[in-house]
């Protein structure tokens, strides 16, 4: 089977936060397809990062889609603020609220793509009866909360299972992987059926002069 190169979504969590706009522009210039933005609330995950105002401030610095990963609970009260700030994709964890389907409907009603994120322990069956309501699937290959963790190979079978579920729909739903993605683990993800890769450490290591080569190394996986 011939697979096309995966989309690369650098996670700004690994950028220099004092120069966030420049960093976002630099990874776009270096070939990034999407900008991945990790939103954490210190409640759903044990870390606090950024909110809608930072997404809004970043928006003029890039033209690529902003892929906003919400690690917050509840997520529903903040969807509109993130959409208004310029998010193109809004992804939520099923554990963040009692009505995943309603949350996805709200995201679409706001005009954004609706994504579902799977923690390492979350079963693919959670979306089995609502595949038509999903625009993106994101598989965590680490426990969410921090960059720089090691890739969990246990999640490769889940990527493959979700690949089969997507193929059965006949729709082209991006299958994204997040956490510990390196050129080595990227290859395993793509072989399992991933079409988009989030990478923080592997993109931002070495500073701006290295971004293009870092992205190319991931895409070539
Ligand atoms: C962690 C975030 C990831 C993180 C990935 O909760 O969702 O996007 O930035 O960082 P690396 O690529 O360093 O594992
Ligand atoms: Zn993320």
PDB file of C-alpha atoms and ligand atoms in Angstrom:
ATOM      1  CA  UNK A   1       0.000   0.000   0.000  1.00  0.00           C
ATOM      2  CA  UNK A   2       1.388   3.422  -0.971  1.00  0.00           C
ATOM      3  CA  UNK A   3       1.062   5.969   1.814  1.00  0.00           C
ATOM      4  CA  UNK A   4       1.431   9.693   1.328  1.00  0.00           C
ATOM      5  CA  UNK A   5       3.666  11.719   3.644  1.00  0.00           C
ATOM      6  CA  UNK A   6       2.059  12.578   6.983  1.00  0.00           C
ATOM      7  CA  UNK A   7       0.998  16.106   7.863  1.00  0.00           C
ATOM      8  CA  UNK A   8       3.317  17.623  10.479  1.00  0.00           C
ATOM      9  CA  UNK A   9       1.836  19.629  13.350  1.00  0.00           C
ATOM     10  CA  UNK A  10       4.541  21.198  15.552  1.00  0.00           C
ATOM     11  CA  UNK A  11       3.404  21.619  19.166  1.00  0.00           C
ATOM     12  CA  UNK A  12       4.188  25.109  20.396  1.00  0.00           C
ATOM     13  CA  UNK A  13       4.453  23.678  23.910  1.00  0.00           C
ATOM     14  CA  UNK A  14       8.130  23.079  23.079  1.00  0.00           C
ATOM     15  CA  UNK A  15       8.686  26.578  21.637  1.00  0.00           C
ATOM     16  CA  UNK A  16      10.278  29.561  23.365  1.00  0.00           C
ATOM     17  CA  UNK A  17       7.206  31.054  25.096  1.00  0.00           C
ATOM     18  CA  UNK A  18       8.823  34.499  25.222  1.00  0.00           C
ATOM     19  CA  UNK A  19       8.923  34.539  21.402  1.00  0.00           C
ATOM     20  CA  UNK A  20       5.779  32.596  20.560  1.00  0.00           C
ATOM     21  CA  UNK A  21       4.727  34.547  17.452  1.00  0.00           C
ATOM     22  CA  UNK A  22       8.165  34.282  15.874  1.00  0.00           C
ATOM     23  CA  UNK A  23       8.358  30.597  16.736  1.00  0.00           C
ATOM     24  CA  UNK A  24       4.984  29.901  15.114  1.00  0.00           C
ATOM     25  CA  UNK A  25       5.992  31.770  11.959  1.00  0.00           C
ATOM     26  CA  UNK A  26       9.334  29.957  11.901  1.00  0.00           C
ATOM     27  CA  UNK A  27       7.807  26.473  11.940  1.00  0.00           C
ATOM     28  CA  UNK A  28       5.334  27.467   9.225  1.00  0.00           C
ATOM     29  CA  UNK A  29       8.254  28.760   7.147  1.00  0.00           C
ATOM     30  CA  UNK A  30      10.062  25.472   7.869  1.00  0.00           C
ATOM     31  CA  UNK A  31       7.207  23.459   6.356  1.00  0.00           C
ATOM     32  CA  UNK A  32       4.680  22.806   9.113  1.00  0.00           C
ATOM     33  CA  UNK A  33       1.206  21.844   7.870  1.00  0.00           C
ATOM     34  CA  UNK A  34      -0.708  22.719  11.060  1.00  0.00           C
ATOM     35  CA  UNK A  35       0.186  24.513  14.291  1.00  0.00           C
ATOM     36  CA  UNK A  36      -0.678  22.336  17.296  1.00  0.00           C
ATOM     37  CA  UNK A  37      -1.669  24.296  20.409  1.00  0.00           C
ATOM     38  CA  UNK A  38      -1.837  22.482  23.751  1.00  0.00           C
ATOM     39  CA  UNK A  39      -4.369  23.961  26.157  1.00  0.00           C
ATOM     40  CA  UNK A  40      -4.111  22.684  29.750  1.00  0.00           C
ATOM     41  CA  UNK A  41      -6.073  23.701  32.825  1.00  0.00           C
ATOM     42  CA  UNK A  42      -4.231  22.190  35.812  1.00  0.00           C
ATOM     43  CA  UNK A  43      -7.375  20.144  36.508  1.00  0.00           C
ATOM     44  CA  UNK A  44      -7.946  17.740  33.628  1.00  0.00           C
ATOM     45  CA  UNK A  45      -4.162  17.396  33.319  1.00  0.00           C
ATOM     46  CA  UNK A  46      -1.487  18.294  35.887  1.00  0.00           C
ATOM     47  CA  UNK A  47      -0.106  21.312  34.030  1.00  0.00           C
ATOM     48  CA  UNK A  48      -1.293  24.807  33.037  1.00  0.00           C
ATOM     49  CA  UNK A  49      -0.440  26.318  29.669  1.00  0.00           C
ATOM     50  CA  UNK A  50      -2.358  28.814  27.580  1.00  0.00           C
ATOM     51  CA  UNK A  51      -5.849  30.166  26.932  1.00  0.00           C
ATOM     52  CA  UNK A  52      -7.855  31.790  24.129  1.00  0.00           C
ATOM     53  CA  UNK A  53      -5.996  35.121  24.342  1.00  0.00           C
ATOM     54  CA  UNK A  54      -2.735  33.442  23.399  1.00  0.00           C
ATOM     55  CA  UNK A  55      -4.390  31.633  20.481  1.00  0.00           C
ATOM     56  CA  UNK A  56      -5.751  34.999  19.348  1.00  0.00           C
ATOM     57  CA  UNK A  57      -2.321  36.605  19.637  1.00  0.00           C
ATOM     58  CA  UNK A  58      -0.746  33.798  17.607  1.00  0.00           C
ATOM     59  CA  UNK A  59      -3.352  33.824  14.844  1.00  0.00           C
ATOM     60  CA  UNK A  60      -1.850  36.698  12.756  1.00  0.00           C
ATOM     61  CA  UNK A  61       1.568  35.018  12.780  1.00  0.00           C
ATOM     62  CA  UNK A  62       0.517  31.962  10.718  1.00  0.00           C
ATOM     63  CA  UNK A  63      -1.783  31.114   7.823  1.00  0.00           C
ATOM     64  CA  UNK A  64      -1.759  27.335   8.402  1.00  0.00           C
ATOM     65  CA  UNK A  65      -4.633  25.776  10.357  1.00  0.00           C
ATOM     66  CA  UNK A  66      -4.446  26.050  14.139  1.00  0.00           C
ATOM     67  CA  UNK A  67      -5.001  22.610  15.646  1.00  0.00           C
ATOM     68  CA  UNK A  68      -6.139  23.279  19.205  1.00  0.00           C
ATOM     69  CA  UNK A  69      -5.922  20.356  21.641  1.00  0.00           C
ATOM     70  CA  UNK A  70      -8.129  21.030  24.643  1.00  0.00           C
ATOM     71  CA  UNK A  71      -6.960  19.269  27.814  1.00  0.00           C
ATOM     72  CA  UNK A  72      -9.543  21.048  29.943  1.00  0.00           C
ATOM     73  CA  UNK A  73     -12.695  19.996  31.777  1.00  0.00           C
ATOM     74  CA  UNK A  74     -15.308  21.115  31.157  1.00  0.00           C
ATOM     75  CA  UNK A  75     -14.491  22.100  27.576  1.00  0.00           C
ATOM     76  CA  UNK A  76     -17.934  23.256  26.400  1.00  0.00           C
ATOM     77  CA  UNK A  77     -17.900  26.717  28.065  1.00  0.00           C
ATOM     78  CA  UNK A  78     -14.668  27.619  26.243  1.00  0.00           C
ATOM     79  CA  UNK A  79     -15.320  26.312  22.704  1.00  0.00           C
ATOM     80  CA  UNK A  80     -16.652  29.610  21.381  1.00  0.00           C
ATOM     81  CA  UNK A  81     -13.767  31.606  22.836  1.00  0.00           C
ATOM     82  CA  UNK A  82     -11.190  29.347  21.195  1.00  0.00           C
ATOM     83  CA  UNK A  83     -13.065  29.404  17.889  1.00  0.00           C
ATOM     84  CA  UNK A  84     -13.326  33.204  17.988  1.00  0.00           C
ATOM     85  CA  UNK A  85      -9.605  33.330  18.776  1.00  0.00           C
ATOM     86  CA  UNK A  86      -8.903  31.574  15.483  1.00  0.00           C
ATOM     87  CA  UNK A  87      -8.869  27.828  16.148  1.00  0.00           C
ATOM     88  CA  UNK A  88      -9.585  25.809  12.973  1.00  0.00           C
ATOM     89  CA  UNK A  89      -9.646  22.397  14.648  1.00  0.00           C
ATOM     90  CA  UNK A  90     -10.921  21.924  18.211  1.00  0.00           C
ATOM     91  CA  UNK A  91     -10.222  18.529  19.772  1.00  0.00           C
ATOM     92  CA  UNK A  92     -11.662  17.309  23.049  1.00  0.00           C
ATOM     93  CA  UNK A  93     -11.124  14.313  25.298  1.00  0.00           C
ATOM     94  CA  UNK A  94     -14.281  12.185  25.857  1.00  0.00           C
ATOM     95  CA  UNK A  95     -13.531  12.241  29.602  1.00  0.00           C
ATOM     96  CA  UNK A  96     -13.857  16.055  29.683  1.00  0.00           C
ATOM     97  CA  UNK A  97     -17.653  16.032  29.670  1.00  0.00           C
ATOM     98  CA  UNK A  98     -20.754  13.841  29.812  1.00  0.00           C
ATOM     99  CA  UNK A  99     -21.977  14.413  26.227  1.00  0.00           C
ATOM    100  CA  UNK A 100     -19.220  13.957  23.665  1.00  0.00           C
ATOM    101  CA  UNK A 101     -21.623  14.003  20.745  1.00  0.00           C
ATOM    102  CA  UNK A 102     -23.168  17.288  21.836  1.00  0.00           C
ATOM    103  CA  UNK A 103     -19.699  18.812  22.255  1.00  0.00           C
ATOM    104  CA  UNK A 104     -18.715  17.791  18.718  1.00  0.00           C
ATOM    105  CA  UNK A 105     -21.965  19.227  17.352  1.00  0.00           C
ATOM    106  CA  UNK A 106     -21.192  22.516  19.090  1.00  0.00           C
ATOM    107  CA  UNK A 107     -17.711  22.636  17.587  1.00  0.00           C
ATOM    108  CA  UNK A 108     -19.102  22.093  14.085  1.00  0.00           C
ATOM    109  CA  UNK A 109     -21.835  24.668  14.666  1.00  0.00           C
ATOM    110  CA  UNK A 110     -19.075  27.161  15.446  1.00  0.00           C
ATOM    111  CA  UNK A 111     -17.550  26.402  12.048  1.00  0.00           C
ATOM    112  CA  UNK A 112     -14.513  24.435  13.246  1.00  0.00           C
ATOM    113  CA  UNK A 113     -13.449  20.837  12.652  1.00  0.00           C
ATOM    114  CA  UNK A 114     -14.376  18.574  15.555  1.00  0.00           C
ATOM    115  CA  UNK A 115     -11.689  16.257  16.912  1.00  0.00           C
ATOM    116  CA  UNK A 116     -11.728  13.473  19.508  1.00  0.00           C
ATOM    117  CA  UNK A 117      -8.606  12.689  21.557  1.00  0.00           C
ATOM    118  CA  UNK A 118      -7.846   9.251  22.974  1.00  0.00           C
ATOM    119  CA  UNK A 119      -5.860   8.959  26.191  1.00  0.00           C
ATOM    120  CA  UNK A 120      -3.695   5.833  26.343  1.00  0.00           C
ATOM    121  CA  UNK A 121      -6.457   4.083  28.335  1.00  0.00           C
ATOM    122  CA  UNK A 122      -9.403   5.307  26.212  1.00  0.00           C
ATOM    123  CA  UNK A 123     -11.033   2.661  24.039  1.00  0.00           C
ATOM    124  CA  UNK A 124     -11.709   3.322  20.321  1.00  0.00           C
ATOM    125  CA  UNK A 125     -15.300   2.151  20.802  1.00  0.00           C
ATOM    126  CA  UNK A 126     -16.210   5.501  22.411  1.00  0.00           C
ATOM    127  CA  UNK A 127     -16.747   6.901  18.888  1.00  0.00           C
ATOM    128  CA  UNK A 128     -18.050   3.726  17.266  1.00  0.00           C
ATOM    129  CA  UNK A 129     -21.630   4.979  16.921  1.00  0.00           C
ATOM    130  CA  UNK A 130     -20.818   8.535  15.909  1.00  0.00           C
ATOM    131  CA  UNK A 131     -18.097   8.319  13.272  1.00  0.00           C
ATOM    132  CA  UNK A 132     -20.071  10.680  11.020  1.00  0.00           C
ATOM    133  CA  UNK A 133     -19.773  13.407  13.675  1.00  0.00           C
ATOM    134  CA  UNK A 134     -15.969  13.300  13.872  1.00  0.00           C
ATOM    135  CA  UNK A 135     -13.595  15.353  11.675  1.00  0.00           C
ATOM    136  CA  UNK A 136     -10.291  14.350  13.279  1.00  0.00           C
ATOM    137  CA  UNK A 137      -9.031  11.571  15.537  1.00  0.00           C
ATOM    138  CA  UNK A 138      -6.032  12.167  17.806  1.00  0.00           C
ATOM    139  CA  UNK A 139      -4.304   9.262  19.550  1.00  0.00           C
ATOM    140  CA  UNK A 140      -2.164  10.161  22.566  1.00  0.00           C
ATOM    141  CA  UNK A 141       1.001   8.065  22.680  1.00  0.00           C
ATOM    142  CA  UNK A 142       1.826   9.513  26.123  1.00  0.00           C
ATOM    143  CA  UNK A 143      -0.253  10.560  29.109  1.00  0.00           C
ATOM    144  CA  UNK A 144      -1.249  14.160  28.361  1.00  0.00           C
ATOM    145  CA  UNK A 145       0.195  17.020  30.359  1.00  0.00           C
ATOM    146  CA  UNK A 146       3.834  17.386  29.394  1.00  0.00           C
ATOM    147  CA  UNK A 147       6.111  17.362  26.389  1.00  0.00           C
ATOM    148  CA  UNK A 148       9.298  15.335  26.228  1.00  0.00           C
ATOM    149  CA  UNK A 149       7.857  11.977  27.319  1.00  0.00           C
ATOM    150  CA  UNK A 150       8.617   8.614  25.725  1.00  0.00           C
ATOM    151  CA  UNK A 151       6.375   7.132  23.042  1.00  0.00           C
ATOM    152  CA  UNK A 152       4.118   4.295  24.227  1.00  0.00           C
ATOM    153  CA  UNK A 153       4.290   1.499  21.643  1.00  0.00           C
ATOM    154  CA  UNK A 154       1.121   0.032  23.183  1.00  0.00           C
ATOM    155  CA  UNK A 155      -0.807   2.707  21.270  1.00  0.00           C
ATOM    156  CA  UNK A 156       0.220   1.430  17.826  1.00  0.00           C
ATOM    157  CA  UNK A 157      -2.506  -1.216  17.871  1.00  0.00           C
ATOM    158  CA  UNK A 158      -5.039   1.465  18.734  1.00  0.00           C
ATOM    159  CA  UNK A 159      -3.882   3.558  15.773  1.00  0.00           C
ATOM    160  CA  UNK A 160      -4.389   0.511  13.553  1.00  0.00           C
ATOM    161  CA  UNK A 161      -7.847  -0.156  15.034  1.00  0.00           C
ATOM    162  CA  UNK A 162      -8.912   3.446  14.443  1.00  0.00           C
ATOM    163  CA  UNK A 163      -7.455   3.303  10.911  1.00  0.00           C
ATOM    164  CA  UNK A 164      -9.798   0.383  10.189  1.00  0.00           C
ATOM    165  CA  UNK A 165     -12.769   2.256  11.660  1.00  0.00           C
ATOM    166  CA  UNK A 166     -11.979   5.306   9.509  1.00  0.00           C
ATOM    167  CA  UNK A 167     -11.528   3.230   6.358  1.00  0.00           C
ATOM    168  CA  UNK A 168     -14.935   1.632   6.962  1.00  0.00           C
ATOM    169  CA  UNK A 169     -16.561   5.062   6.802  1.00  0.00           C
ATOM    170  CA  UNK A 170     -15.106   5.864   3.381  1.00  0.00           C
ATOM    171  CA  UNK A 171     -14.372   9.380   4.683  1.00  0.00           C
ATOM    172  CA  UNK A 172     -10.939  10.949   4.784  1.00  0.00           C
ATOM    173  CA  UNK A 173     -10.718  11.619   8.539  1.00  0.00           C
ATOM    174  CA  UNK A 174      -7.186  12.643   9.592  1.00  0.00           C
ATOM    175  CA  UNK A 175      -5.646  10.217  12.113  1.00  0.00           C
ATOM    176  CA  UNK A 176      -3.167  12.166  14.234  1.00  0.00           C
ATOM    177  CA  UNK A 177      -0.692  10.942  16.852  1.00  0.00           C
ATOM    178  CA  UNK A 178       0.634  13.057  19.742  1.00  0.00           C
ATOM    179  CA  UNK A 179       3.445  12.366  22.193  1.00  0.00           C
ATOM    180  CA  UNK A 180       7.031  11.179  21.895  1.00  0.00           C
ATOM    181  CA  UNK A 181       6.976  11.412  18.108  1.00  0.00           C
ATOM    182  CA  UNK A 182      10.498  11.213  16.661  1.00  0.00           C
ATOM    183  CA  UNK A 183      11.614  10.172  13.163  1.00  0.00           C
ATOM    184  CA  UNK A 184      11.862   6.606  14.547  1.00  0.00           C
ATOM    185  CA  UNK A 185       8.435   6.444  16.195  1.00  0.00           C
ATOM    186  CA  UNK A 186       6.878   8.492  13.347  1.00  0.00           C
ATOM    187  CA  UNK A 187       7.638   5.607  10.995  1.00  0.00           C
ATOM    188  CA  UNK A 188       5.776   3.175  13.269  1.00  0.00           C
ATOM    189  CA  UNK A 189       2.796   5.553  13.469  1.00  0.00           C
ATOM    190  CA  UNK A 190       2.567   5.958   9.693  1.00  0.00           C
ATOM    191  CA  UNK A 191       2.881   2.198   9.187  1.00  0.00           C
ATOM    192  CA  UNK A 192      -0.017   1.732  11.631  1.00  0.00           C
ATOM    193  CA  UNK A 193      -2.136   4.167   9.612  1.00  0.00           C
ATOM    194  CA  UNK A 194      -1.505   7.653  11.001  1.00  0.00           C
ATOM    195  CA  UNK A 195      -1.790  10.569   8.561  1.00  0.00           C
ATOM    196  CA  UNK A 196      -0.808  13.474  10.842  1.00  0.00           C
ATOM    197  CA  UNK A 197       1.909  13.758  13.489  1.00  0.00           C
ATOM    198  CA  UNK A 198       2.214  16.185  16.395  1.00  0.00           C
ATOM    199  CA  UNK A 199       5.770  16.838  17.554  1.00  0.00           C
ATOM    200  CA  UNK A 200       7.101  19.278  20.109  1.00  0.00           C
ATOM    201  CA  UNK A 201      10.588  18.248  21.163  1.00  0.00           C
ATOM    202  CA  UNK A 202      11.471  16.690  17.809  1.00  0.00           C
ATOM    203  CA  UNK A 203      10.609  19.895  15.897  1.00  0.00           C
ATOM    204  CA  UNK A 204      11.953  22.586  18.236  1.00  0.00           C
ATOM    205  CA  UNK A 205      15.239  20.955  19.265  1.00  0.00           C
ATOM    206  CA  UNK A 206      18.286  22.798  17.964  1.00  0.00           C
ATOM    207  CA  UNK A 207      16.535  26.165  17.527  1.00  0.00           C
ATOM    208  CA  UNK A 208      15.140  27.873  14.411  1.00  0.00           C
ATOM    209  CA  UNK A 209      18.031  26.898  12.137  1.00  0.00           C
ATOM    210  CA  UNK A 210      17.113  23.230  12.651  1.00  0.00           C
ATOM    211  CA  UNK A 211      13.313  23.419  12.207  1.00  0.00           C
ATOM    212  CA  UNK A 212      13.196  22.676   8.470  1.00  0.00           C
ATOM    213  CA  UNK A 213      15.445  19.640   8.772  1.00  0.00           C
ATOM    214  CA  UNK A 214      13.587  18.441  11.869  1.00  0.00           C
ATOM    215  CA  UNK A 215      10.226  18.656  10.072  1.00  0.00           C
ATOM    216  CA  UNK A 216      11.605  17.013   6.942  1.00  0.00           C
ATOM    217  CA  UNK A 217      12.979  14.134   9.024  1.00  0.00           C
ATOM    218  CA  UNK A 218       9.523  13.515  10.514  1.00  0.00           C
ATOM    219  CA  UNK A 219       7.750  13.791   7.192  1.00  0.00           C
ATOM    220  CA  UNK A 220      10.163  11.382   5.562  1.00  0.00           C
ATOM    221  CA  UNK A 221       9.349   8.690   8.121  1.00  0.00           C
TER     222      UNK A 221
HETATM  223  C1  LIG B   1       1.141  16.721  25.747  1.00  0.00           C
HETATM  224  C2  LIG B   1       0.800  17.423  24.463  1.00  0.00           C
HETATM  225  C3  LIG B   1       1.725  17.174  23.333  1.00  0.00           C
HETATM  226  C4  LIG B   1       3.164  17.527  23.597  1.00  0.00           C
HETATM  227  C5  LIG B   1       4.032  16.650  22.742  1.00  0.00           C
HETATM  228  O1  LIG B   1       0.022  16.649  26.567  1.00  0.00           O
HETATM  229  O2  LIG B   1      -0.497  17.045  24.019  1.00  0.00           O
HETATM  230  O3  LIG B   1       1.250  17.846  22.166  1.00  0.00           O
HETATM  231  O4  LIG B   1       3.469  18.872  23.312  1.00  0.00           O
HETATM  232  O5  LIG B   1       5.365  16.879  23.066  1.00  0.00           O
HETATM  233  P1  LIG B   1       6.511  15.898  22.562  1.00  0.00           P
HETATM  234  O6  LIG B   1       6.475  15.896  21.054  1.00  0.00           O
HETATM  235  O7  LIG B   1       7.745  16.523  23.122  1.00  0.00           O
HETATM  236  O8  LIG B   1       6.236  14.531  23.129  1.00  0.00           O
HETATM  237 ZN1  LIG B   2      -1.224  17.923  22.087  1.00  0.00          ZN
END
